[in-house]
Short mmCIF file of C-alpha atoms and ligand atoms in Angstrom, two decimals:
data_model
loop_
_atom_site.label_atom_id
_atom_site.label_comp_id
_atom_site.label_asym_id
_atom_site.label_seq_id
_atom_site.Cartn_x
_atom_site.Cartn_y
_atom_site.Cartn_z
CA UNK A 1 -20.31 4.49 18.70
CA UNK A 2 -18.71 1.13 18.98
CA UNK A 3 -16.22 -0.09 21.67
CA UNK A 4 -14.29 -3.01 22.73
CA UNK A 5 -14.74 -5.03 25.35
CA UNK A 6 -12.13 -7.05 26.50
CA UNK A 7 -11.39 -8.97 30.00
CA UNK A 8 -7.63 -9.76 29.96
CA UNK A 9 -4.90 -11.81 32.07
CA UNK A 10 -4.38 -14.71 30.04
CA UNK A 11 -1.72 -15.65 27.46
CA UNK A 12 -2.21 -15.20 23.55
CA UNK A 13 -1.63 -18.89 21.68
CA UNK A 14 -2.49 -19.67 18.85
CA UNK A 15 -1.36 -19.19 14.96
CA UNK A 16 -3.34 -16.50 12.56
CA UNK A 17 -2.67 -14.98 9.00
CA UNK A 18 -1.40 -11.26 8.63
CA UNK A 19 -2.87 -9.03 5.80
CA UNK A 20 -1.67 -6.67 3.40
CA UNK A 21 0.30 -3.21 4.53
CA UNK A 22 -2.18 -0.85 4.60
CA UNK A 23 0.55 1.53 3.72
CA UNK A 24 1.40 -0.05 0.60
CA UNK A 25 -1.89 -0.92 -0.30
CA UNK A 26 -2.77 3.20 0.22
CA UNK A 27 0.38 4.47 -2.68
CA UNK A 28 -0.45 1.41 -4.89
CA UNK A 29 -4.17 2.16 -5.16
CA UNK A 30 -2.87 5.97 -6.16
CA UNK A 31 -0.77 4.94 -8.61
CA UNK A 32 -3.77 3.41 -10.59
CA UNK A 33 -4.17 7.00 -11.82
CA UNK A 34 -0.74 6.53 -13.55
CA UNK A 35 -2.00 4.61 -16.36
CA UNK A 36 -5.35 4.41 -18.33
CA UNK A 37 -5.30 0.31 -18.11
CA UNK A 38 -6.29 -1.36 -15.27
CA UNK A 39 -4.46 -1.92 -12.26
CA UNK A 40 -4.98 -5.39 -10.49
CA UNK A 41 -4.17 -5.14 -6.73
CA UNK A 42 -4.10 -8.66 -4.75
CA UNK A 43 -3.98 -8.79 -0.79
CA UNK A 44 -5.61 -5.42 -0.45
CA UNK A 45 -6.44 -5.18 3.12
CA UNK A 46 -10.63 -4.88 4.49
CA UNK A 47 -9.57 -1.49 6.02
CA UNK A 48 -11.16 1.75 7.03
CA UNK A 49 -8.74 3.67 4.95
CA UNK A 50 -8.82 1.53 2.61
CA UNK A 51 -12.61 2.09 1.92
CA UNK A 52 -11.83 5.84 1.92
CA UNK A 53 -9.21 5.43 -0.27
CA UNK A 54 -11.26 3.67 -2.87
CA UNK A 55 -14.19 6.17 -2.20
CA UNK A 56 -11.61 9.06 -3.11
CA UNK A 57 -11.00 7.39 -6.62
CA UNK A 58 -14.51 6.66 -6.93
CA UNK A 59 -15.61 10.43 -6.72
CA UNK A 60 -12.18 11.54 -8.87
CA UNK A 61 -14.31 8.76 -11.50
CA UNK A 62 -11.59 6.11 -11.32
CA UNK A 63 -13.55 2.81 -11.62
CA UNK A 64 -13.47 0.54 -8.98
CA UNK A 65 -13.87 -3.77 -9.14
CA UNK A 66 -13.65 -5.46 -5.99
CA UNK A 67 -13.80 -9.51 -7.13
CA UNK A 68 -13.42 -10.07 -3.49
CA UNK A 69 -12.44 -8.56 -0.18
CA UNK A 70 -8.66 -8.69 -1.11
CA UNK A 71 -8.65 -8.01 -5.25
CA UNK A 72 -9.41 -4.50 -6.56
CA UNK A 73 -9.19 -3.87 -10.12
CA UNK A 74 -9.05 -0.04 -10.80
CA UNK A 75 -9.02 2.06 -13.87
CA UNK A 76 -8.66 5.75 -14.36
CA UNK A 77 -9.50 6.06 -18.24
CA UNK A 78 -12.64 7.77 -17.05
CA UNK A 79 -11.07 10.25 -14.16
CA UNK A 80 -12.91 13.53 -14.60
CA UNK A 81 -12.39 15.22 -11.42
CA UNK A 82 -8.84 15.31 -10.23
CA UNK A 83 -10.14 16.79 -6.52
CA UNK A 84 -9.73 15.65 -3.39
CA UNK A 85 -11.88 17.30 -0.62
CA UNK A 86 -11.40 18.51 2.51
CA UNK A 87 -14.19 15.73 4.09
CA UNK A 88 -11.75 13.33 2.89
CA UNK A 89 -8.31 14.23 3.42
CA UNK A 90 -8.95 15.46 7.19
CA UNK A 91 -9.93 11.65 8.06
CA UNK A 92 -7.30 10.48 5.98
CA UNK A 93 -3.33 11.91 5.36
CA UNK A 94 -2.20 9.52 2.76
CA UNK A 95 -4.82 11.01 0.49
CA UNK A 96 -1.96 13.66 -0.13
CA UNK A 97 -0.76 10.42 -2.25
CA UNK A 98 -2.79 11.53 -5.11
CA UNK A 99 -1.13 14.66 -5.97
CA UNK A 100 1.90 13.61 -7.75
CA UNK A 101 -0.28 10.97 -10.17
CA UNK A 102 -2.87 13.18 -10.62
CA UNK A 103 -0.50 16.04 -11.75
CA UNK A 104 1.82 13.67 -13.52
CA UNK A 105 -0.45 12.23 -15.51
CA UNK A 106 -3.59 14.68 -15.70
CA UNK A 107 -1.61 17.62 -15.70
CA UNK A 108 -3.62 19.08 -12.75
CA UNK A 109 -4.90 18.47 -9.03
CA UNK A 110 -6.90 19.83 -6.51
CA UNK A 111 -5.97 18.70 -2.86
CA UNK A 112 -7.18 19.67 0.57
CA UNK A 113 -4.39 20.38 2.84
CA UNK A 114 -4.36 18.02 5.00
CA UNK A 115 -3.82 20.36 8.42
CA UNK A 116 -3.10 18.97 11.57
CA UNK A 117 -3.70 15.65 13.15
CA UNK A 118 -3.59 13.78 16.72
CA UNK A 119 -0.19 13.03 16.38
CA UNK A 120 1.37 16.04 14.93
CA UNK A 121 1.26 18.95 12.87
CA UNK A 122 2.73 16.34 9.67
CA UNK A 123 3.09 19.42 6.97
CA UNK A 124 3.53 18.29 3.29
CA UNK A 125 6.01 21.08 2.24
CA UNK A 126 8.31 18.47 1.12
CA UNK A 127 5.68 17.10 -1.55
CA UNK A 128 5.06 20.54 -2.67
CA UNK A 129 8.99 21.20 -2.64
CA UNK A 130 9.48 18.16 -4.66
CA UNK A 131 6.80 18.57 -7.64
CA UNK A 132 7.71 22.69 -7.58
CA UNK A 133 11.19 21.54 -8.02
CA UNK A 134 9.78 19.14 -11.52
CA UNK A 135 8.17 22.02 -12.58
CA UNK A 136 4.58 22.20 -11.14
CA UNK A 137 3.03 25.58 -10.73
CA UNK A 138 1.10 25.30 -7.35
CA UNK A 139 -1.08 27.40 -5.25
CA UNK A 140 -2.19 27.12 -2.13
CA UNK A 141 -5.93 28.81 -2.11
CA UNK A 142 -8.64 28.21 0.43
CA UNK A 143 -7.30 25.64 2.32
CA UNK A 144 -6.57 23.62 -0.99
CA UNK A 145 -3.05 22.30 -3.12
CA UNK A 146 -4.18 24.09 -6.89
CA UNK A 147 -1.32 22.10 -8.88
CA UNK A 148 -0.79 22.62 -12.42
CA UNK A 149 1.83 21.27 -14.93
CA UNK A 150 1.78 20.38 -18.78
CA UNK A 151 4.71 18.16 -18.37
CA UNK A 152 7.01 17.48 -15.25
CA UNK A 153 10.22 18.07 -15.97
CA UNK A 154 12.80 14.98 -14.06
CA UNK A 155 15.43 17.09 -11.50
CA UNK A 156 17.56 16.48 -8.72
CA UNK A 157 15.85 16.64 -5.37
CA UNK A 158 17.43 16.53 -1.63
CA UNK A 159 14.58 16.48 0.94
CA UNK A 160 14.96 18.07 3.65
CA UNK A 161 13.37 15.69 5.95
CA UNK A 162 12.76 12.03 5.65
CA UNK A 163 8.94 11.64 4.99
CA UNK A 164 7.34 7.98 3.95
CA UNK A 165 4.65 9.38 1.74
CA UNK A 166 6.77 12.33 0.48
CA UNK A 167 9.35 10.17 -1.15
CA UNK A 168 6.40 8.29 -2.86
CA UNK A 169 4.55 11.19 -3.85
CA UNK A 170 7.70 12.23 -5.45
CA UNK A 171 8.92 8.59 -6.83
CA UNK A 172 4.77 8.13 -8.76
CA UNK A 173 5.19 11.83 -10.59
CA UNK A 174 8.60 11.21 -11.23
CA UNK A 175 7.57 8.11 -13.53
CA UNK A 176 5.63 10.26 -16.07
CA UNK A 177 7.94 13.47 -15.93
CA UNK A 178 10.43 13.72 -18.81
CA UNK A 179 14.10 12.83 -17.98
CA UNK A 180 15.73 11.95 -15.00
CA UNK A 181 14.72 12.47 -11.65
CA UNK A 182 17.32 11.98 -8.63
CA UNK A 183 15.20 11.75 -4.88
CA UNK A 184 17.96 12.21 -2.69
CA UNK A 185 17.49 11.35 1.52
CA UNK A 186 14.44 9.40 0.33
CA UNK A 187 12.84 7.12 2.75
CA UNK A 188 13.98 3.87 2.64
CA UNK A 189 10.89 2.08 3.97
CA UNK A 190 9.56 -1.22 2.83
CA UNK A 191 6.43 -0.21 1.41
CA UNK A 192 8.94 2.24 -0.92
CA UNK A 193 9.82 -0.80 -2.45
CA UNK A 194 6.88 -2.33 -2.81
CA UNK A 195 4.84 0.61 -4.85
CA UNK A 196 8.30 1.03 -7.13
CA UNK A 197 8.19 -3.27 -7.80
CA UNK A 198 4.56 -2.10 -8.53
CA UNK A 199 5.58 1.00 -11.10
CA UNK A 200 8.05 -1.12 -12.70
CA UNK A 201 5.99 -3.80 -13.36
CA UNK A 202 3.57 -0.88 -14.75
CA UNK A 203 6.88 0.00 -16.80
CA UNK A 204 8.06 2.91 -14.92
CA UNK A 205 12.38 2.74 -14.62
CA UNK A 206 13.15 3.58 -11.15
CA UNK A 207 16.77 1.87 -9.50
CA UNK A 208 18.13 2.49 -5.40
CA UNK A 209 14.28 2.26 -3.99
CA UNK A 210 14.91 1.61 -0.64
CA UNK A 211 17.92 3.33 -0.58
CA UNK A 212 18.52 6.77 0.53
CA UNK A 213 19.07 8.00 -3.32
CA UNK A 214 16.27 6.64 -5.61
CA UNK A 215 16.56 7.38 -9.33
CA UNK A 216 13.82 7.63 -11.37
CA UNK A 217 14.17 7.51 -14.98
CA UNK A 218 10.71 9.07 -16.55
CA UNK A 219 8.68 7.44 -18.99
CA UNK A 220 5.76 8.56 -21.64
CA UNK A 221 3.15 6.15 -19.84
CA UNK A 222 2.90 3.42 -18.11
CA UNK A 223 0.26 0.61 -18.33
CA UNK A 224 -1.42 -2.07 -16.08
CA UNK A 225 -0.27 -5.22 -14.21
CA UNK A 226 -1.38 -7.01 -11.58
CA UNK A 227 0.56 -6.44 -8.25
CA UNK A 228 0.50 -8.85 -4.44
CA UNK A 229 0.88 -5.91 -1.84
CA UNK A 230 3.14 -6.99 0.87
CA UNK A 231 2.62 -7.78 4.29
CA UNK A 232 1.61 -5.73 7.05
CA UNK A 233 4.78 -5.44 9.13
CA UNK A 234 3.19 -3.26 11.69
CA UNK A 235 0.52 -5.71 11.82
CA UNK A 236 2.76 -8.13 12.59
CA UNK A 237 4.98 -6.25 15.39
CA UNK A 238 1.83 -5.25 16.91
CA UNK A 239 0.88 -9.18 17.44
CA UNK A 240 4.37 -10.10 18.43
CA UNK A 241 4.42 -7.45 21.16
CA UNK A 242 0.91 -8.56 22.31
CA UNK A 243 2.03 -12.01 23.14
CA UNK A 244 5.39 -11.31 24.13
CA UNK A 245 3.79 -9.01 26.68
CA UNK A 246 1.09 -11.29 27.27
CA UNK A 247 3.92 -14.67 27.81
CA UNK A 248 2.21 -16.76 24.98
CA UNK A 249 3.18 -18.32 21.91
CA UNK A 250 2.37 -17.12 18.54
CA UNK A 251 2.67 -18.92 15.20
CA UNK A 252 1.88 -16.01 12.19
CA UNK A 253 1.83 -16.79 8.36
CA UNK A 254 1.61 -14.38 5.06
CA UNK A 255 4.87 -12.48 7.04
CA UNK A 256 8.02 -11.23 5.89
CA UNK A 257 10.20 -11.05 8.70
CA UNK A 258 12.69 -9.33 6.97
CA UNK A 259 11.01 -5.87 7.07
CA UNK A 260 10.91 -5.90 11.05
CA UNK A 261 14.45 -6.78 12.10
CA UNK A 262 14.38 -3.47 14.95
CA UNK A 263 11.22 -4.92 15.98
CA UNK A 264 12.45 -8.21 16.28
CA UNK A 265 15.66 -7.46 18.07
CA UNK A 266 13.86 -5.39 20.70
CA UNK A 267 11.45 -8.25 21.53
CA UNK A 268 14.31 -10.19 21.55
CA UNK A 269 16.08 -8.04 24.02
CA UNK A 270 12.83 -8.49 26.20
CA UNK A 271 13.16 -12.02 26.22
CA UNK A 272 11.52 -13.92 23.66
CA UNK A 273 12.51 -17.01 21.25
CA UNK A 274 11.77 -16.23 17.78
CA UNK A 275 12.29 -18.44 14.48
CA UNK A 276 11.38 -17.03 11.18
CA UNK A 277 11.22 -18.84 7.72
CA UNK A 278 10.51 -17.06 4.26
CA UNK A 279 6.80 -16.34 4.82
CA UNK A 280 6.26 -17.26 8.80
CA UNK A 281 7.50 -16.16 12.45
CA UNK A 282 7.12 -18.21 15.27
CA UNK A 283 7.17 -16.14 18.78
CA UNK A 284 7.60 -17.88 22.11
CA UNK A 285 7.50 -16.15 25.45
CA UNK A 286 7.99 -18.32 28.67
CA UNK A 287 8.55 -15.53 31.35
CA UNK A 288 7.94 -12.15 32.29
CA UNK A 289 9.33 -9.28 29.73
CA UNK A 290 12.58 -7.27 30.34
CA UNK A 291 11.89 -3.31 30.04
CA UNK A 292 13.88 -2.12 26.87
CA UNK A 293 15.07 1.13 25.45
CA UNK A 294 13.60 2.17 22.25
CA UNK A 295 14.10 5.69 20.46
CA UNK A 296 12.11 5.97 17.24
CA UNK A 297 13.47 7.49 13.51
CA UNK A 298 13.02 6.57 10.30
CA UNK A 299 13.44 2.64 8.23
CA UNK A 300 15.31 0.31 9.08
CA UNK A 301 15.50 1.81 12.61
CA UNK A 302 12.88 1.15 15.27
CA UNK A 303 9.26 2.86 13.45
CA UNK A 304 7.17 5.05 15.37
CA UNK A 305 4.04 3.13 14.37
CA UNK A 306 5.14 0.48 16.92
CA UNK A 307 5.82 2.96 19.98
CA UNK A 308 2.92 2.67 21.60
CA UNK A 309 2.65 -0.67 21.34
CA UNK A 310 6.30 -1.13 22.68
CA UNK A 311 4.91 1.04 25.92
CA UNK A 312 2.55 -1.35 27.19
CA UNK A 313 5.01 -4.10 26.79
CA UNK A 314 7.45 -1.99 28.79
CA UNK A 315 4.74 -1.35 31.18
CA UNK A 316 5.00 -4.77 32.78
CA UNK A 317 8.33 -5.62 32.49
CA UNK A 318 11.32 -6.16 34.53
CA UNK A 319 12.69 -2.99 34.87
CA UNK A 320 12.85 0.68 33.87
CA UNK A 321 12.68 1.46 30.20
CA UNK A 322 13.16 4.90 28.64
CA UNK A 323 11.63 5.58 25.14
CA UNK A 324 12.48 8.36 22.64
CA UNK A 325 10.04 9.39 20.03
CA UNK A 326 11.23 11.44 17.03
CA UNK A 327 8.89 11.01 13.95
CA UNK A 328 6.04 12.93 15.81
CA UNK A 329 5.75 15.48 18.16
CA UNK A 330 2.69 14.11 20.32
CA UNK A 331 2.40 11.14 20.00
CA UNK A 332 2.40 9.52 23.57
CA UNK A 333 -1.54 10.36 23.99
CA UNK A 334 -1.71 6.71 24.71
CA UNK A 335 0.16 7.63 28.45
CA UNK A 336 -2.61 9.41 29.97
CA UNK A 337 -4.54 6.25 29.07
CA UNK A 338 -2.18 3.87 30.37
CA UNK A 339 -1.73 5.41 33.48
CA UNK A 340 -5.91 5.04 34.26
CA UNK A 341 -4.52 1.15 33.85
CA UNK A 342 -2.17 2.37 36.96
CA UNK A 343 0.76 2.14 34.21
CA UNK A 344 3.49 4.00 36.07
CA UNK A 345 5.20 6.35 33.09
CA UNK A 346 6.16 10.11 33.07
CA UNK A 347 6.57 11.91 30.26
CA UNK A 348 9.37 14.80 29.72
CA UNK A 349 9.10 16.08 26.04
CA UNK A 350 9.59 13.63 23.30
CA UNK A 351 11.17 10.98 26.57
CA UNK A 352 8.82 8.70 28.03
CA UNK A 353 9.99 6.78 30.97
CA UNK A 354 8.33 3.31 31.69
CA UNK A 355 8.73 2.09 34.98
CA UNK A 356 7.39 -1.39 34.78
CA UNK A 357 5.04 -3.28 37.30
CA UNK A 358 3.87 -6.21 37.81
CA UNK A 359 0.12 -6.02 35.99
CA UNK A 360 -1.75 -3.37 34.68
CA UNK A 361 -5.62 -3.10 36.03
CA UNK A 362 -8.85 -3.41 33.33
CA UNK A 363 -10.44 0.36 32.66
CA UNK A 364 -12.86 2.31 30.72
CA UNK A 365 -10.15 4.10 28.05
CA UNK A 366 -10.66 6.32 25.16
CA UNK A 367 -9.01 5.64 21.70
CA UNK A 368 -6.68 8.82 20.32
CA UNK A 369 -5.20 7.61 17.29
CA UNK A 370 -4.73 4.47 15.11
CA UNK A 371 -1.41 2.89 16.95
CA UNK A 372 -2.22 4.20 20.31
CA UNK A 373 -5.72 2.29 19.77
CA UNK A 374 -3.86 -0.46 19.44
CA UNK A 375 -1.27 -0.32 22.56
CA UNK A 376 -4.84 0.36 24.52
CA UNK A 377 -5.70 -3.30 23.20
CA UNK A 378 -2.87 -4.61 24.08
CA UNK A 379 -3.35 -3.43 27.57
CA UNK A 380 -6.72 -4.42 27.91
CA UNK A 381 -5.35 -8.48 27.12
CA UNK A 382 -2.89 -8.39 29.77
CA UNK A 383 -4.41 -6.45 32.06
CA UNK A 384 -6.46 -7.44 35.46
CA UNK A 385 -10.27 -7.19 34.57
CA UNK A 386 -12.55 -5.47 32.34
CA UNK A 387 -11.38 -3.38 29.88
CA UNK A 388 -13.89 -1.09 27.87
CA UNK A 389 -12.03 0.84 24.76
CA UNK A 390 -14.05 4.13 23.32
CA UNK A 391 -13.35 5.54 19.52
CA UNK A 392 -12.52 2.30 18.70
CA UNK A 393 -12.64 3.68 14.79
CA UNK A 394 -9.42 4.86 14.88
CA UNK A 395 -8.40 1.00 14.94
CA UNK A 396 -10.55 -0.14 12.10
CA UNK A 397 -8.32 2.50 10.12
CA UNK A 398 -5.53 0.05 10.14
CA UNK A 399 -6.46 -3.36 11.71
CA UNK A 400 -8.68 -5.97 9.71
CA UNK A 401 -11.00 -8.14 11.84
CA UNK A 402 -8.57 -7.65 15.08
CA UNK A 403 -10.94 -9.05 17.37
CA UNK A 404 -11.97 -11.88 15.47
CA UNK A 405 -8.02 -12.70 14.89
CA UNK A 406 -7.13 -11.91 18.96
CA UNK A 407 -10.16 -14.20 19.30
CA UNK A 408 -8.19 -16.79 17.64
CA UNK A 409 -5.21 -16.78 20.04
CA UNK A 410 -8.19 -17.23 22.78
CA UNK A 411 -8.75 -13.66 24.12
CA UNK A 412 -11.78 -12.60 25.08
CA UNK A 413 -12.81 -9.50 22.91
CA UNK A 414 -16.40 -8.10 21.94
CA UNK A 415 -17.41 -5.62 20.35
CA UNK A 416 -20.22 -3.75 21.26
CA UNK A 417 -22.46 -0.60 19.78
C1 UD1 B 1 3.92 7.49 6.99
C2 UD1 B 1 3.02 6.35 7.42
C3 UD1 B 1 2.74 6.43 8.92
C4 UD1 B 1 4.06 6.50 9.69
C5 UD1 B 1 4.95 7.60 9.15
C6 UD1 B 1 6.34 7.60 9.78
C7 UD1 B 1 1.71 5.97 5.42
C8 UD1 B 1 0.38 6.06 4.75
N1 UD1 B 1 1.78 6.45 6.66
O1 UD1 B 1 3.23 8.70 7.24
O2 UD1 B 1 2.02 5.26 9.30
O3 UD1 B 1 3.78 6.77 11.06
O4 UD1 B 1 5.14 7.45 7.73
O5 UD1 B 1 6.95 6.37 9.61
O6 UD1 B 1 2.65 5.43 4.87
N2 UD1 B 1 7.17 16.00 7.39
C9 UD1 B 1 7.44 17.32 7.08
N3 UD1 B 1 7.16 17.77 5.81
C10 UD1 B 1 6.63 16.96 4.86
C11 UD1 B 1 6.36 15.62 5.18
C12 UD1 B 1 6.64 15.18 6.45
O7 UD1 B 1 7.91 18.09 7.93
O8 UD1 B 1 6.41 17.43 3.73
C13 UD1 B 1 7.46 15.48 8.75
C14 UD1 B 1 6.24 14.97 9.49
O9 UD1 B 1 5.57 16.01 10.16
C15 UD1 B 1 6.86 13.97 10.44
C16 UD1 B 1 8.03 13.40 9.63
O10 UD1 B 1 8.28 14.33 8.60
O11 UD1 B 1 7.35 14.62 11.58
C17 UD1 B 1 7.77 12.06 9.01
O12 UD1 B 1 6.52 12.09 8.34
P1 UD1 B 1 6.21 11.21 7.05
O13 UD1 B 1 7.27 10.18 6.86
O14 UD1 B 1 5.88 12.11 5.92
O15 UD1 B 1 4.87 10.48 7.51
P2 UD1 B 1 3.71 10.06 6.56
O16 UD1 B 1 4.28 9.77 5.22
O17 UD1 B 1 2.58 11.03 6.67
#
């Protein structure tokens, strides 16, 4: 099993390029099975999820082009098994993104509930809710979705909860079903809008994406188009709050600063000087951080992906921060880790409270899940010593070439088998 090794204590500087959204890249690759043409994807990120994403097509019989490691040309005209199995889902949630394609436009799907995960129990009733509501028979046998539907029919649906992949679940079935379709207390995340500018350039008719009421006005088919998926804003938060917390200076390109504004305040708040253009963000921190508050919930409030992260920064601060997650219910598995780091944080509920000290001290830690794997990294850079991170696969899930891009801004990372 790989790890990282990583001795810390010195400021991040430097300037490096962010990649695609991993979760926009995830729904756009799904909604390939929309359409029998072929779907051009640009800025596709090298990711672990990625890869099982594309290997998930692959075995449905989608075929797969990569010209290089960012384009991927897909095309479903040959799809002859609309399953996706339980070896496959369990590593990887999004593939619940599948269902509403597959059953919008092949009528049928087989799909491994996902079950738990590290962070949370994450059900998909709401999916299931949404497509039962268009019309969808579905059955829930051995541990597998059974969905079946000649033709969705479009309907008004109010989620109950606000769930990321839910809405576009809902929003890629609701292209192909016949009439209108109303999502109401959709999520309003970035990534929303990029797979809808990517349905309606595949000729779907969908208006208020990113919005809390999308409409989606269904179509007979929809064809190919080739599609840039946006910047990964988590990506980018997560380097922000590495310098910031590390007092560097960062200069990052291929951004869109726009998507991250709760991010940006809250580093902000903690002291650093940040200028943005269209497609850059320039981040410079010239003191110790100030602890700040966070509390978590859904776009354009303060995401949950960048908790953890937020954590470590807290845990050297100036001060005594308290954080509030509500997305998931256990996701502050990074805290036990932090605290072998002498971190000083306690932990009542879904309330973590940070007090902050003056360094943190280089440990052997273990990896839990893909953000928290991340906050551990960040630790490791600003922290006294030698740091060793374990599981370190949970970060390839979501970070492309980290080490070689940290490596850039002159920390000293290795990976080792
Ligand atoms: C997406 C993101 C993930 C991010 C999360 C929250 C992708 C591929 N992943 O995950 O990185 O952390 O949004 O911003 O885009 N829920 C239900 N029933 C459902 C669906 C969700 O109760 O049918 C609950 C979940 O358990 C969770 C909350 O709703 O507590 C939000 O989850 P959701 O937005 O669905 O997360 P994902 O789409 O899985």
């Amino acid at each position: 099993m790989q790890k990282l090794v990583i001795h810390g204590g010195k400021p991040l500087c430097g300037e490096i390029n962010i990649s695609g959204a991993k979760n926009a890249a995830l729904p756009t690759l799904c909604a390939s099975l929309l359409t029998n043409d072929t779907l051009k994807l640009r800025n596709v990120p090298d990711l672990k999820d990625v890869s099982t994403m594309l290997s998930l097509l692959k075995q449905m019989g989608v075929s797969i082009l990569a010209n290089d490691q960012s384009e991927t040309e897909l095309s479903a005209v040959h799809l002859t098994n609309p399953t996706a199995p339980y070896e496959m889902v369990k590593t990887m949630r999004a593939a619940i993104l599948v269902l509403g394609p597959l059953l919008a436009h092949k009528g049928e799907a087989m799909i491994s509930l996902p079950g738990g995960c590290a962070i949370g129990l994450r059900p998909v009733d709401q999916h299931i809710k949404g497509l039962q509501a268009m019309g969808a028979e579905i059955m829930i046998e051995h541990g597998y979705i059974h969905a079946k539907a000649k033709k969705l029919t479009g309907t008004r649906i109010v989620m109950d909860i606000v769930t990321v992949t839910g809405t576009e679940n809902l929003m890629m079935a609701a292209s192909l079903a016949s009439g209108v379709t109303i999502l109401e207390n959709a999520a309003r995340e970035p990534e929303i809008v990029d797979l809808a500018q990517c349905l309606i350039k595949m000729g779907a008719k969908i208006e208020g994406a990113g919005t809390d009421i999308i409409t989606i006005q269904g179509v007979k088919a929809l064809h190919g188009c080739t599609h840039d998926v946006m910047p990964d804003r988590i990506e980018t938060g997560t380097f922000l709050t590495a310098v910031t917390a590390s007092s560097g200076e960062i200069h990052l390109k291929g951004v869109r600063a726009d998507t991250l504004d709760a991010v940006i305040d809250k580093l902000l708040e903690a002291g650093a000087i940040i200028n943005s253009g269209e497609n850059w963000i320039h981040l410079n921190m010239n003191k110790p951080p100030k602890s700040v508050n966070l509390r978590t919930a859904p776009y354009p409030a303060f995401p949950t992906d960048m908790q953890a992260q937020f954590m470590v920064l807290n845990s050297v601060a100036d001060g005594t921060a308290i954080i509030t997650e509500t997305i998931f219910e256990n996701r502050f598995m990074h805290v036990q880790e932090l605290k072998r780091m002498n971190a000083n944080i306690t932990v009542e509920g879904n309330t973590a409270i940070v007090h902050g000290i003056p360094r943190l001290d280089g440990a052997g830690v273990m990896a839990t899940d893909l953000r928290a794997s991340a906050s551990l990294v960040i630790a490791g850079l600003i922290a006294q010593g030698e740091t060793v991170i374990d599981r370190i696969y949970h970060l390839d899930r979501g970070y492309e070439r980290i080490e070689e891009k940290l490596s850039q801004l002159g920390a000293q990372i290795e990976r080792i088998n």
